[in-house]
PDB file of C-alpha atoms in Angstrom:
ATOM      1  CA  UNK A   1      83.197-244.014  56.074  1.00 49.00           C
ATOM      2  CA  UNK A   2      85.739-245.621  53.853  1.00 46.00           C
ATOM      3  CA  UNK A   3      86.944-242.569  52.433  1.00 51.00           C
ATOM      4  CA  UNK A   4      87.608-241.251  55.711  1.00 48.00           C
ATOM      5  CA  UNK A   5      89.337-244.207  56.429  1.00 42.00           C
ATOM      6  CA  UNK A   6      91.333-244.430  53.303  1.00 50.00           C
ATOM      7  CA  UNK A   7      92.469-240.342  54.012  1.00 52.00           C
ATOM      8  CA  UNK A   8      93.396-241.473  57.678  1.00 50.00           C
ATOM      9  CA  UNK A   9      95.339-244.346  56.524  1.00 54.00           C
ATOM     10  CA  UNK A  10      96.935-241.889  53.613  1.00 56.00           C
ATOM     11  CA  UNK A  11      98.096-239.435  56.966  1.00 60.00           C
ATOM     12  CA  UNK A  12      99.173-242.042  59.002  1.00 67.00           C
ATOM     13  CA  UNK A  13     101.582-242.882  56.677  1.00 81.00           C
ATOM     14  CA  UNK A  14     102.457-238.901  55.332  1.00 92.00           C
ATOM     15  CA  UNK A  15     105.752-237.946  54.191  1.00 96.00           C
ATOM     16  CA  UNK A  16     106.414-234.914  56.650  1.00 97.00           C
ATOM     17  CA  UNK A  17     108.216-231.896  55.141  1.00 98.00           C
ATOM     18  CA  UNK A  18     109.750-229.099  56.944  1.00 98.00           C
ATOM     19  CA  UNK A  19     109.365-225.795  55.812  1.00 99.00           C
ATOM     20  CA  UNK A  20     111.450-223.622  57.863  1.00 98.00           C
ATOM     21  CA  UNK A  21     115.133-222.609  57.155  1.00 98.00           C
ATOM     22  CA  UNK A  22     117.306-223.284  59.902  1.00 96.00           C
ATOM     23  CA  UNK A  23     118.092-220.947  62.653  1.00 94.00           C
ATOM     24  CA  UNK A  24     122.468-219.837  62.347  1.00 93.00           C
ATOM     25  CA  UNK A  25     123.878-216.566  63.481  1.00 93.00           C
ATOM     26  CA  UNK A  26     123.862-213.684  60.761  1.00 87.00           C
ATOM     27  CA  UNK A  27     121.001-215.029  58.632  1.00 83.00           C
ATOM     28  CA  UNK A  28     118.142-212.915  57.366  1.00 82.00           C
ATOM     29  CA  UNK A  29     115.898-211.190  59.681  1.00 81.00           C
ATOM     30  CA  UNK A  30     113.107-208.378  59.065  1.00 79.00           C
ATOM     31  CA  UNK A  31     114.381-204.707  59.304  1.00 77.00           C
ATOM     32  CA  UNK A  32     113.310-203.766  63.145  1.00 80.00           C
ATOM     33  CA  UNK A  33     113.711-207.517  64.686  1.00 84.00           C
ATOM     34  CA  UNK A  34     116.667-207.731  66.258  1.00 89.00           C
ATOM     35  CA  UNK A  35     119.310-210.765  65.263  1.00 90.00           C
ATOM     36  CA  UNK A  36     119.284-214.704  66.387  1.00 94.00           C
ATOM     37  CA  UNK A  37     122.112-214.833  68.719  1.00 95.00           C
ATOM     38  CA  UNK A  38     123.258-218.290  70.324  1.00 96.00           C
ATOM     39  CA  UNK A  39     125.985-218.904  72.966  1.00 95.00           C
ATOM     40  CA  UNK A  40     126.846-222.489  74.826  1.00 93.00           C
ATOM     41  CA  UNK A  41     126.554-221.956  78.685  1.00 91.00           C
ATOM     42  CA  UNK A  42     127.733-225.104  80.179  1.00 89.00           C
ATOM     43  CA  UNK A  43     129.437-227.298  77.705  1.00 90.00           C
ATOM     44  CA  UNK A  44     129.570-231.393  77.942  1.00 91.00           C
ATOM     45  CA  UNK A  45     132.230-232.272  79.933  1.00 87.00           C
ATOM     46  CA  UNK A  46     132.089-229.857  82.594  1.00 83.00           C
ATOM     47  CA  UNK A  47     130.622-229.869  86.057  1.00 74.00           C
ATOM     48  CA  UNK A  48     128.260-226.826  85.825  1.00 70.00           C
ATOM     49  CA  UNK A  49     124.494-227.728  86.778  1.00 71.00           C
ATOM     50  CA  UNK A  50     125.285-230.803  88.079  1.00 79.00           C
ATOM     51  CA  UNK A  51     122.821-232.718  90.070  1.00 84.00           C
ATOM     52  CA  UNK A  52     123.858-233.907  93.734  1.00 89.00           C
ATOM     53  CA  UNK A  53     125.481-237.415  92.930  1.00 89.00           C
ATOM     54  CA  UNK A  54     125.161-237.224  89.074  1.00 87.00           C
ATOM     55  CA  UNK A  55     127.901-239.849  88.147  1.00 89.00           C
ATOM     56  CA  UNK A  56     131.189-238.123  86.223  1.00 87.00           C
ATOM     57  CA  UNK A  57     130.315-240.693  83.395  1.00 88.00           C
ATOM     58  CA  UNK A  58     126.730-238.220  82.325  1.00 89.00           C
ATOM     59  CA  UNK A  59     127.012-234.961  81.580  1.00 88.00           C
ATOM     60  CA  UNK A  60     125.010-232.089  80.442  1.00 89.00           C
ATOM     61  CA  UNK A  61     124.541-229.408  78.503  1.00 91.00           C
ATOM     62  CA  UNK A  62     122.413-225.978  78.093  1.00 91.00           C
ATOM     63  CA  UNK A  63     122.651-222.906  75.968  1.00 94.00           C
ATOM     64  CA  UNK A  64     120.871-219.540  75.649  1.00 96.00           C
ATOM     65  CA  UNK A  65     118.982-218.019  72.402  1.00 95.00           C
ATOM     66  CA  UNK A  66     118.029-214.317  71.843  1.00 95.00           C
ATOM     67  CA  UNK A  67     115.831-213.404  68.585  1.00 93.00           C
ATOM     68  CA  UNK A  68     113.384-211.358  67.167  1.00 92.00           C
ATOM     69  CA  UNK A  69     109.836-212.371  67.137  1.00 92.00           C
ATOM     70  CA  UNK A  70     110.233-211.714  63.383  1.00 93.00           C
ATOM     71  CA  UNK A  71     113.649-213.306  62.368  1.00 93.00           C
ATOM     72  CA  UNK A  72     114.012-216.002  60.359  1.00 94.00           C
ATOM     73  CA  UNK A  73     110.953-218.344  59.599  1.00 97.00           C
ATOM     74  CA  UNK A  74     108.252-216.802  61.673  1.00 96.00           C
ATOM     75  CA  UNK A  75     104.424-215.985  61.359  1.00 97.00           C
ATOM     76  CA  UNK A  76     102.927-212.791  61.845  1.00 96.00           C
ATOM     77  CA  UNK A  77     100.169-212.871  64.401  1.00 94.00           C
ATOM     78  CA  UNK A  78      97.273-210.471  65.071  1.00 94.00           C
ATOM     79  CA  UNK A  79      98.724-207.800  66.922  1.00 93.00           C
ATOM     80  CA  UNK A  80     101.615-207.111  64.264  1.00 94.00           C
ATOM     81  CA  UNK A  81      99.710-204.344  62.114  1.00 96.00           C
ATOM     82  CA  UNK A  82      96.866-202.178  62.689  1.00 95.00           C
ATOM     83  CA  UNK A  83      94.655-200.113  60.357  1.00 96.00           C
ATOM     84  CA  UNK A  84      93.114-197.201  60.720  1.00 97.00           C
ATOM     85  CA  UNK A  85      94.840-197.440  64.717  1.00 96.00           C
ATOM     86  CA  UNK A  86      92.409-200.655  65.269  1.00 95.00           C
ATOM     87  CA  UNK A  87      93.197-204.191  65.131  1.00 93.00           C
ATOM     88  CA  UNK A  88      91.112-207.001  63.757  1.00 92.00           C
ATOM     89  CA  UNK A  89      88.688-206.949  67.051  1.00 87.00           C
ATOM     90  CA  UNK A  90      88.107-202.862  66.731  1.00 91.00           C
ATOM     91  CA  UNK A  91      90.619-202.335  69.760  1.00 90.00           C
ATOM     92  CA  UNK A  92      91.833-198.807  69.363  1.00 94.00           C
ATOM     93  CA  UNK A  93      95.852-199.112  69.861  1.00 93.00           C
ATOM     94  CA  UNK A  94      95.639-195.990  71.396  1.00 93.00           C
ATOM     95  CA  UNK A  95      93.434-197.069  74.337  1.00 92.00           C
ATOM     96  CA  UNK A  96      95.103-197.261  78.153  1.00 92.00           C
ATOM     97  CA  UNK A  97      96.987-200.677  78.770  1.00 88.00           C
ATOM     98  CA  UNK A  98      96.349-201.842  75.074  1.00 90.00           C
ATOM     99  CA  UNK A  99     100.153-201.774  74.943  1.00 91.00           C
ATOM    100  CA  UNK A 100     103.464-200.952  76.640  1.00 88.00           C
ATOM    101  CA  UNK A 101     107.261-201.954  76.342  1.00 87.00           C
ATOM    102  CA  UNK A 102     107.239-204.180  79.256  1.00 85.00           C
ATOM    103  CA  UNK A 103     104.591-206.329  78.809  1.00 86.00           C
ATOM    104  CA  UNK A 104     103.646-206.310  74.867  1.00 90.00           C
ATOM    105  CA  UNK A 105     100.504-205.754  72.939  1.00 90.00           C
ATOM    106  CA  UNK A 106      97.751-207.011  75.329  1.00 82.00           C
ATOM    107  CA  UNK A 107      95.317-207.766  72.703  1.00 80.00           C
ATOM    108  CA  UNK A 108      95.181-210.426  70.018  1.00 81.00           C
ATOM    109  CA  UNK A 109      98.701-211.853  70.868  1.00 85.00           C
ATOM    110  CA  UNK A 110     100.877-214.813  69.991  1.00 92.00           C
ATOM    111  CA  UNK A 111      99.149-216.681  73.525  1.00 90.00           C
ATOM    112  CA  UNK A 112      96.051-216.324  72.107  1.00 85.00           C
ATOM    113  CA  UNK A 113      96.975-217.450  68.332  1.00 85.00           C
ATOM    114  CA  UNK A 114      95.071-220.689  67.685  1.00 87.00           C
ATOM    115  CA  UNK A 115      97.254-223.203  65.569  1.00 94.00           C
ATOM    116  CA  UNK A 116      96.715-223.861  62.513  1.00 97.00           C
ATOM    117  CA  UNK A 117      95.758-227.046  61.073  1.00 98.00           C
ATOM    118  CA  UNK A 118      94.424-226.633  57.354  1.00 98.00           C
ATOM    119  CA  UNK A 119      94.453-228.206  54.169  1.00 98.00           C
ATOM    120  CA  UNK A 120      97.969-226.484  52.119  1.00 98.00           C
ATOM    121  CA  UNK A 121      97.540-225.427  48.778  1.00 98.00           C
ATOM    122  CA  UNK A 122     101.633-224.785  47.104  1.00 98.00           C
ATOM    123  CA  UNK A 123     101.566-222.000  44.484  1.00 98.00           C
ATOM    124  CA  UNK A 124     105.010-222.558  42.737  1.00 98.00           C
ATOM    125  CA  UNK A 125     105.619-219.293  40.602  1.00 98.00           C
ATOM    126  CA  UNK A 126     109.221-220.125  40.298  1.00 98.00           C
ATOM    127  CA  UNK A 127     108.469-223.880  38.340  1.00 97.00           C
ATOM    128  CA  UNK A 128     105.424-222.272  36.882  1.00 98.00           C
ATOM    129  CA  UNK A 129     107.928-219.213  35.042  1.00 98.00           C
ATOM    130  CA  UNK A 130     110.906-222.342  34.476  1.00 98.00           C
ATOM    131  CA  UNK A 131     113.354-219.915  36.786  1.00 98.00           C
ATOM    132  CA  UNK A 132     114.976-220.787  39.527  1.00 98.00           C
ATOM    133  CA  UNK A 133     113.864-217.315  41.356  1.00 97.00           C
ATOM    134  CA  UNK A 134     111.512-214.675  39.751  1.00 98.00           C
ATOM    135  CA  UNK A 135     112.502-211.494  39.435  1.00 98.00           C
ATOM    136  CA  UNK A 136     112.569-209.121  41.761  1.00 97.00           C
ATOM    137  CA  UNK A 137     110.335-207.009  40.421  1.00 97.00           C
ATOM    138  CA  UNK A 138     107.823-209.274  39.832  1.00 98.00           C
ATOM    139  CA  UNK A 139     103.919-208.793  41.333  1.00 99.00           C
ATOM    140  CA  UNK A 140     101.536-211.968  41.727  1.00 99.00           C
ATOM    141  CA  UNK A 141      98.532-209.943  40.879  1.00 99.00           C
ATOM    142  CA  UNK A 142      94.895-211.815  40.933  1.00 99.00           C
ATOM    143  CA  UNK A 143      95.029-213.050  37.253  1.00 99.00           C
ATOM    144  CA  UNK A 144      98.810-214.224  37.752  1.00 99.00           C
ATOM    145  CA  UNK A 145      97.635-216.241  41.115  1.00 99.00           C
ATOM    146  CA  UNK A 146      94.674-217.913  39.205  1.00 98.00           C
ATOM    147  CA  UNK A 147      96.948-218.705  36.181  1.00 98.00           C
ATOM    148  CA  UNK A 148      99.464-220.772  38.483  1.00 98.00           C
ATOM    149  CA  UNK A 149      96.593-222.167  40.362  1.00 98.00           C
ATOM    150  CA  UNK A 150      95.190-223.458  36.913  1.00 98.00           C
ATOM    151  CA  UNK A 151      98.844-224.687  35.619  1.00 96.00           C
ATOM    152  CA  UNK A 152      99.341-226.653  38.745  1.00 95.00           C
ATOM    153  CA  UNK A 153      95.511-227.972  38.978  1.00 95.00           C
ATOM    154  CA  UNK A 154      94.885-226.608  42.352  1.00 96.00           C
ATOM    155  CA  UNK A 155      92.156-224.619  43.435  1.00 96.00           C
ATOM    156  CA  UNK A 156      92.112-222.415  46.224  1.00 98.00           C
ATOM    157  CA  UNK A 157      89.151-222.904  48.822  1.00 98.00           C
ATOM    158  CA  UNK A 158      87.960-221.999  52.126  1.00 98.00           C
ATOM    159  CA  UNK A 159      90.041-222.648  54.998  1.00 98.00           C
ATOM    160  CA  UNK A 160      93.130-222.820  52.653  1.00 99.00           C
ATOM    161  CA  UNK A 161      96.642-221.791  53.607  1.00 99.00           C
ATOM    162  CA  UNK A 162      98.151-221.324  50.178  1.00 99.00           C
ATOM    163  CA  UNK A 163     102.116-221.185  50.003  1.00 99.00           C
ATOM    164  CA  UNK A 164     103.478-218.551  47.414  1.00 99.00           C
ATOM    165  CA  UNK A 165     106.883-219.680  46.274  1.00 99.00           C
ATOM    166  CA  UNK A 166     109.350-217.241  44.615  1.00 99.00           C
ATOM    167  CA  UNK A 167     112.473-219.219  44.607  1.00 98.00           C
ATOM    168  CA  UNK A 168     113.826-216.468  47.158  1.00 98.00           C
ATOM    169  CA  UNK A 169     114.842-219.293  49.837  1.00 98.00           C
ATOM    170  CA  UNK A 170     117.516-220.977  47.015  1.00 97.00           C
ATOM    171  CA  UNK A 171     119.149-217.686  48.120  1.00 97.00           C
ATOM    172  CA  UNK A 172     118.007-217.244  51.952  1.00 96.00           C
ATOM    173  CA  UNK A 173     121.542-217.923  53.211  1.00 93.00           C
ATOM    174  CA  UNK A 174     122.801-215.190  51.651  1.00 93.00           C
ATOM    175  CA  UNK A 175     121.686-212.198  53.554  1.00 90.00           C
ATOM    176  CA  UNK A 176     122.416-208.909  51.686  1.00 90.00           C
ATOM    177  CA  UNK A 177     120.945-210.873  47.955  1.00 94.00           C
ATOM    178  CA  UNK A 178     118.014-211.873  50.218  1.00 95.00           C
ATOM    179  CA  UNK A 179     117.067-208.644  51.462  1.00 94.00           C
ATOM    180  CA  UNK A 180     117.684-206.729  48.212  1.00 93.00           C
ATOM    181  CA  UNK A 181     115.053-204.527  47.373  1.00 94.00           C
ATOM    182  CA  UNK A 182     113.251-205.064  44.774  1.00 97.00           C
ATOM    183  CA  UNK A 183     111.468-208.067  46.231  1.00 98.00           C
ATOM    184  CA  UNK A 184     108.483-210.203  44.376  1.00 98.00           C
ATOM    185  CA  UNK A 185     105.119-210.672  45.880  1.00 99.00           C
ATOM    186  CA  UNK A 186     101.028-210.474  45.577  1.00 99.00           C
ATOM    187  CA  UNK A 187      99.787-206.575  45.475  1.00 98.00           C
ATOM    188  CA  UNK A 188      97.042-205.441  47.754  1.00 98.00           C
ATOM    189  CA  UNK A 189      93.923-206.856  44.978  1.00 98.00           C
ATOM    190  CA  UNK A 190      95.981-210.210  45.531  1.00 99.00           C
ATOM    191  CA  UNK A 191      95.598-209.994  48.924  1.00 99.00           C
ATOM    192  CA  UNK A 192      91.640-209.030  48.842  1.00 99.00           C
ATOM    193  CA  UNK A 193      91.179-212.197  46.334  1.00 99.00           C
ATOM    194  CA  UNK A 194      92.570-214.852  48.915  1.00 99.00           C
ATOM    195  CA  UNK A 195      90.544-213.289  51.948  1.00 98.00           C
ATOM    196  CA  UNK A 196      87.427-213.151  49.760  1.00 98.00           C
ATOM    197  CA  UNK A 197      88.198-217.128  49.429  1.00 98.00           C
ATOM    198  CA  UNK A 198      87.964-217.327  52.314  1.00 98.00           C
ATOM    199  CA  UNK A 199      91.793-218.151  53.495  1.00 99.00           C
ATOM    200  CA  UNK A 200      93.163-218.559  56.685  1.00 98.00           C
ATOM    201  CA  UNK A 201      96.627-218.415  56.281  1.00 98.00           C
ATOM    202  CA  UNK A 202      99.504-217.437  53.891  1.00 99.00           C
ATOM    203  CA  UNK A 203     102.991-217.366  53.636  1.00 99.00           C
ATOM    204  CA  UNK A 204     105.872-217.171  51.155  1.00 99.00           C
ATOM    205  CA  UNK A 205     109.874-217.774  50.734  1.00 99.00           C
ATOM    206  CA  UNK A 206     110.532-214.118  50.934  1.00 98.00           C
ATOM    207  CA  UNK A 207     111.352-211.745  53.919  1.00 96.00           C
ATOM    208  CA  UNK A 208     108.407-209.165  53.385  1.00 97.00           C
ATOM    209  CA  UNK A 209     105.631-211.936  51.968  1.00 98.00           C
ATOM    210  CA  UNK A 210     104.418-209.044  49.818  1.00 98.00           C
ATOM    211  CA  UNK A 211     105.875-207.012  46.945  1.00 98.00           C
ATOM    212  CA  UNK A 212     108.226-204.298  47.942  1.00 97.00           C
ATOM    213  CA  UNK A 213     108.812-201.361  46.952  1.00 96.00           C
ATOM    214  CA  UNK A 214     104.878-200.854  46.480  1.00 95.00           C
ATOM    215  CA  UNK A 215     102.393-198.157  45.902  1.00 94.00           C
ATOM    216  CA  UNK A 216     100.738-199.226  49.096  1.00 95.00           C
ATOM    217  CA  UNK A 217     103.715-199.911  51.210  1.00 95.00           C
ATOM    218  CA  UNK A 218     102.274-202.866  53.772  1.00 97.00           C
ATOM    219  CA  UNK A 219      98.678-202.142  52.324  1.00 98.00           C
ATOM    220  CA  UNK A 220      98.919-206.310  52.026  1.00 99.00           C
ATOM    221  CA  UNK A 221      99.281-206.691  55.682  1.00 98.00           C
ATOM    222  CA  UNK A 222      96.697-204.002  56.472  1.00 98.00           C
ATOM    223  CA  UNK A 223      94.060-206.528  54.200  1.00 98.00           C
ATOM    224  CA  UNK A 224      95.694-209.798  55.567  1.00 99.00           C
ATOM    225  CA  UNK A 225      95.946-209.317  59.408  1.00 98.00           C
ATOM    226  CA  UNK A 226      93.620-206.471  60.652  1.00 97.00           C
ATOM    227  CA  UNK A 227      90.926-206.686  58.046  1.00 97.00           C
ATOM    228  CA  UNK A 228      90.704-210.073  57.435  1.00 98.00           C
ATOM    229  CA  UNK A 229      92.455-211.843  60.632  1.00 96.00           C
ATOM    230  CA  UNK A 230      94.600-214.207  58.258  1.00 98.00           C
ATOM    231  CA  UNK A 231      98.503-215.325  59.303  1.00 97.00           C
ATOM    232  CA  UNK A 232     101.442-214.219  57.056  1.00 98.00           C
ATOM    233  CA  UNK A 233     104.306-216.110  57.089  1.00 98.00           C
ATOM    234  CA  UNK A 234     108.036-215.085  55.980  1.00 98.00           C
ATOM    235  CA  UNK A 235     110.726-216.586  55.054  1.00 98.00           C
ATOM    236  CA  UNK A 236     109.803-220.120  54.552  1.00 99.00           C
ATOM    237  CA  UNK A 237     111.724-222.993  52.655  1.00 99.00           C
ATOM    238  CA  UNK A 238     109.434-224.544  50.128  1.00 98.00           C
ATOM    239  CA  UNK A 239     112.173-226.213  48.129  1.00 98.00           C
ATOM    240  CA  UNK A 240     111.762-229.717  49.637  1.00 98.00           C
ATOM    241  CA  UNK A 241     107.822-229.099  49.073  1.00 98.00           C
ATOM    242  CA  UNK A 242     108.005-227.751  45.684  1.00 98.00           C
ATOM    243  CA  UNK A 243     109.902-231.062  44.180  1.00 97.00           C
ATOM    244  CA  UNK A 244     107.369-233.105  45.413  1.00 95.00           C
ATOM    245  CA  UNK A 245     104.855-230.996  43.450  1.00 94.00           C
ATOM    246  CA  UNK A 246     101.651-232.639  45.707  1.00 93.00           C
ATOM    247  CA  UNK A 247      98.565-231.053  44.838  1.00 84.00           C
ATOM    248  CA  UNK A 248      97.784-230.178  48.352  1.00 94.00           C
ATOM    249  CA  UNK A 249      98.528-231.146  51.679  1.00 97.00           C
ATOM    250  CA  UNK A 250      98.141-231.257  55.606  1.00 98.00           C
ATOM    251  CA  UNK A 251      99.624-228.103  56.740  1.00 98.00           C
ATOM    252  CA  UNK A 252     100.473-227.797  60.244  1.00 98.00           C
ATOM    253  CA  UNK A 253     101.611-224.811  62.411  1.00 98.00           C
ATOM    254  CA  UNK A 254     101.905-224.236  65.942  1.00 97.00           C
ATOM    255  CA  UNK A 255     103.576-220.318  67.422  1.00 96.00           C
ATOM    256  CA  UNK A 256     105.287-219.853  70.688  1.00 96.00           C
ATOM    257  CA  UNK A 257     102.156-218.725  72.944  1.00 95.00           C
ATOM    258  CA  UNK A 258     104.563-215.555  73.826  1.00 94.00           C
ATOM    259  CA  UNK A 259     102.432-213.234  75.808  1.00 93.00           C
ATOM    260  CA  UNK A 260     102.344-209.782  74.125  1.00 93.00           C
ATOM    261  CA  UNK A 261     104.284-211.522  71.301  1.00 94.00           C
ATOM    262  CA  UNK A 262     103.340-209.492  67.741  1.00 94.00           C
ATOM    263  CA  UNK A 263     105.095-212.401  65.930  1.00 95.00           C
ATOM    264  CA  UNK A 264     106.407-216.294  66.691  1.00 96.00           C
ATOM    265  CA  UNK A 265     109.334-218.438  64.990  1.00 95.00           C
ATOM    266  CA  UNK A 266     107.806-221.203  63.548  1.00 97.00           C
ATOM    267  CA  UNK A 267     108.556-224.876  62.246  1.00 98.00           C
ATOM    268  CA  UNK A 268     105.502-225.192  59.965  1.00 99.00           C
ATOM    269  CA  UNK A 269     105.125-228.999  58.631  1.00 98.00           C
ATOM    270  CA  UNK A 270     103.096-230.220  55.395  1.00 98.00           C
ATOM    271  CA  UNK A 271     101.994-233.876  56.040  1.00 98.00           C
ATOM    272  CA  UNK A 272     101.697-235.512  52.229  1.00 96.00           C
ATOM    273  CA  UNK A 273      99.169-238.204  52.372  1.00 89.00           C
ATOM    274  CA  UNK A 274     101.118-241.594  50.753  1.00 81.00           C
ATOM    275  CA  UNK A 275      98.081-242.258  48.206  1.00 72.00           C
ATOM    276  CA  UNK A 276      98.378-238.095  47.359  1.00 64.00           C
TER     277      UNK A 276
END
């Protein structure tokens, strides 16, 4: 009991640490989402939407936003790849009403997502190598993942979401170097050692979470999502995390329940316990 009263006491008083880049016109976005737009319907000052008797001394203000499911910081959910023409649950994408333009995928979708609440492992390849970004060429195979893992003294365990930072977001605000192929990442036996640990999430700083170009173009999502049912997510910013160096953390992450949604931006948090 008073270990689980000193690790409630640690929470209650967590540092909480955004890892999600802000959301501004013209920043980076996967190929096929479309952009983040944002435009200022009824600006303070004016009368628009005004409530009967609302005194001239309060006013209001609304705006409208139009993105991608996949632009900026987002997490892929279940319905975003298939293999073989299945998803995780064996639903054949080809069967009647499985999906359609107007209403989505109607099968493992962002309303059915479960959040995720999980201890956070932080791999930090970029202060592991001394760079400020790896190379773009660079692949976190299996041995390179353990070797980080054992520099940092972290170990990766079931129910883990482990964090793979690059260095990429140090550059995220600059679109075209962002989305410059080539791109670092784990390789498809990367992604088959963190499901056989039993993960339930990952995610990284970069736009395509795995190494690109590749032999096995998306063969990393194929083990992630449909074999394996774990959540990718792209394009997060792990500076503020990676100078605090914790050892692990409370990660937190909730999606839009969008019905039909393949994908949701997200505002994942890591809680660091004050005695971590």
């Amino acid at each position: 009991m008073g270990d689980q009263v000193a690790v409630l006491n640690g929470l209650l008083q967590a540092e909480v640490v955004s890892l999600a880049h802000p959301l501004r016109v013209g920043e980076a976005r996967a190929a096929l989402s479309p952009p983040y737009m944002h435009a200022l319907l009824s600006p303070l000052g004016t009368t628009a939407g005004n409530l009967p008797g609302q005194s001239p001394e309060i006013h209001g203000a609304t705006d409208a936003i139009s993105l991608g499911a996949h632009t900026g910081t987002h997490v892929d959910g279940l319905a975003h790849v298939s293999y073989r023409r299945k998803l995780l649950d064996g639903t054949r994408i080809d069967d009647p009403g499985v999906q359609d333009a107007a209403h989505g995928i109607r099968m493992r979708t962002m309303e059915n997502l479960r959040p995720v609440v999980s201890r956070g492992v932080l791999l930090d390849f970029a202060r592991w190598l001394d760079v400020e970004r790896i190379p773009g060429d660079y692949v976190i195979t299996p041995d390179r993942l353990d070797a980080c893992a054992a520099d940092q003294g972290v170990q990766i365990r079931s129910g883990d979401t482990v964090l793979l930072r690059t260095g990429y977001d140090s550059i995220y605000h600059d679109a075209d170097t962002f989305l410059e192929a080539p791109m670092p990442g784990p390789d498809t036996a990367t992604a088959k050692a963190l499901t056989a640990r039993g993960i339930v999430a990952t995610g990284s700083d970069t736009m395509p979470y795995e190494a690109v170009p590749s032999p096995d173009p998306l063969g990393v999502h194929a083990e992630l999502i449909p074999k394996a049912g774990v959540f990718i997510l792209e394009m997060l910013d792990l500076r503020a995390l990676s100078e605090r160096r914790p050892a692990e953390f409370l990660f937190v992450m909730a999606p839009l329940m969008i019905s039909g949604g393949t994908g949701s931006p997200v505002n994942p948090l890591a809680l660091i316990p004050a005695n971590a």
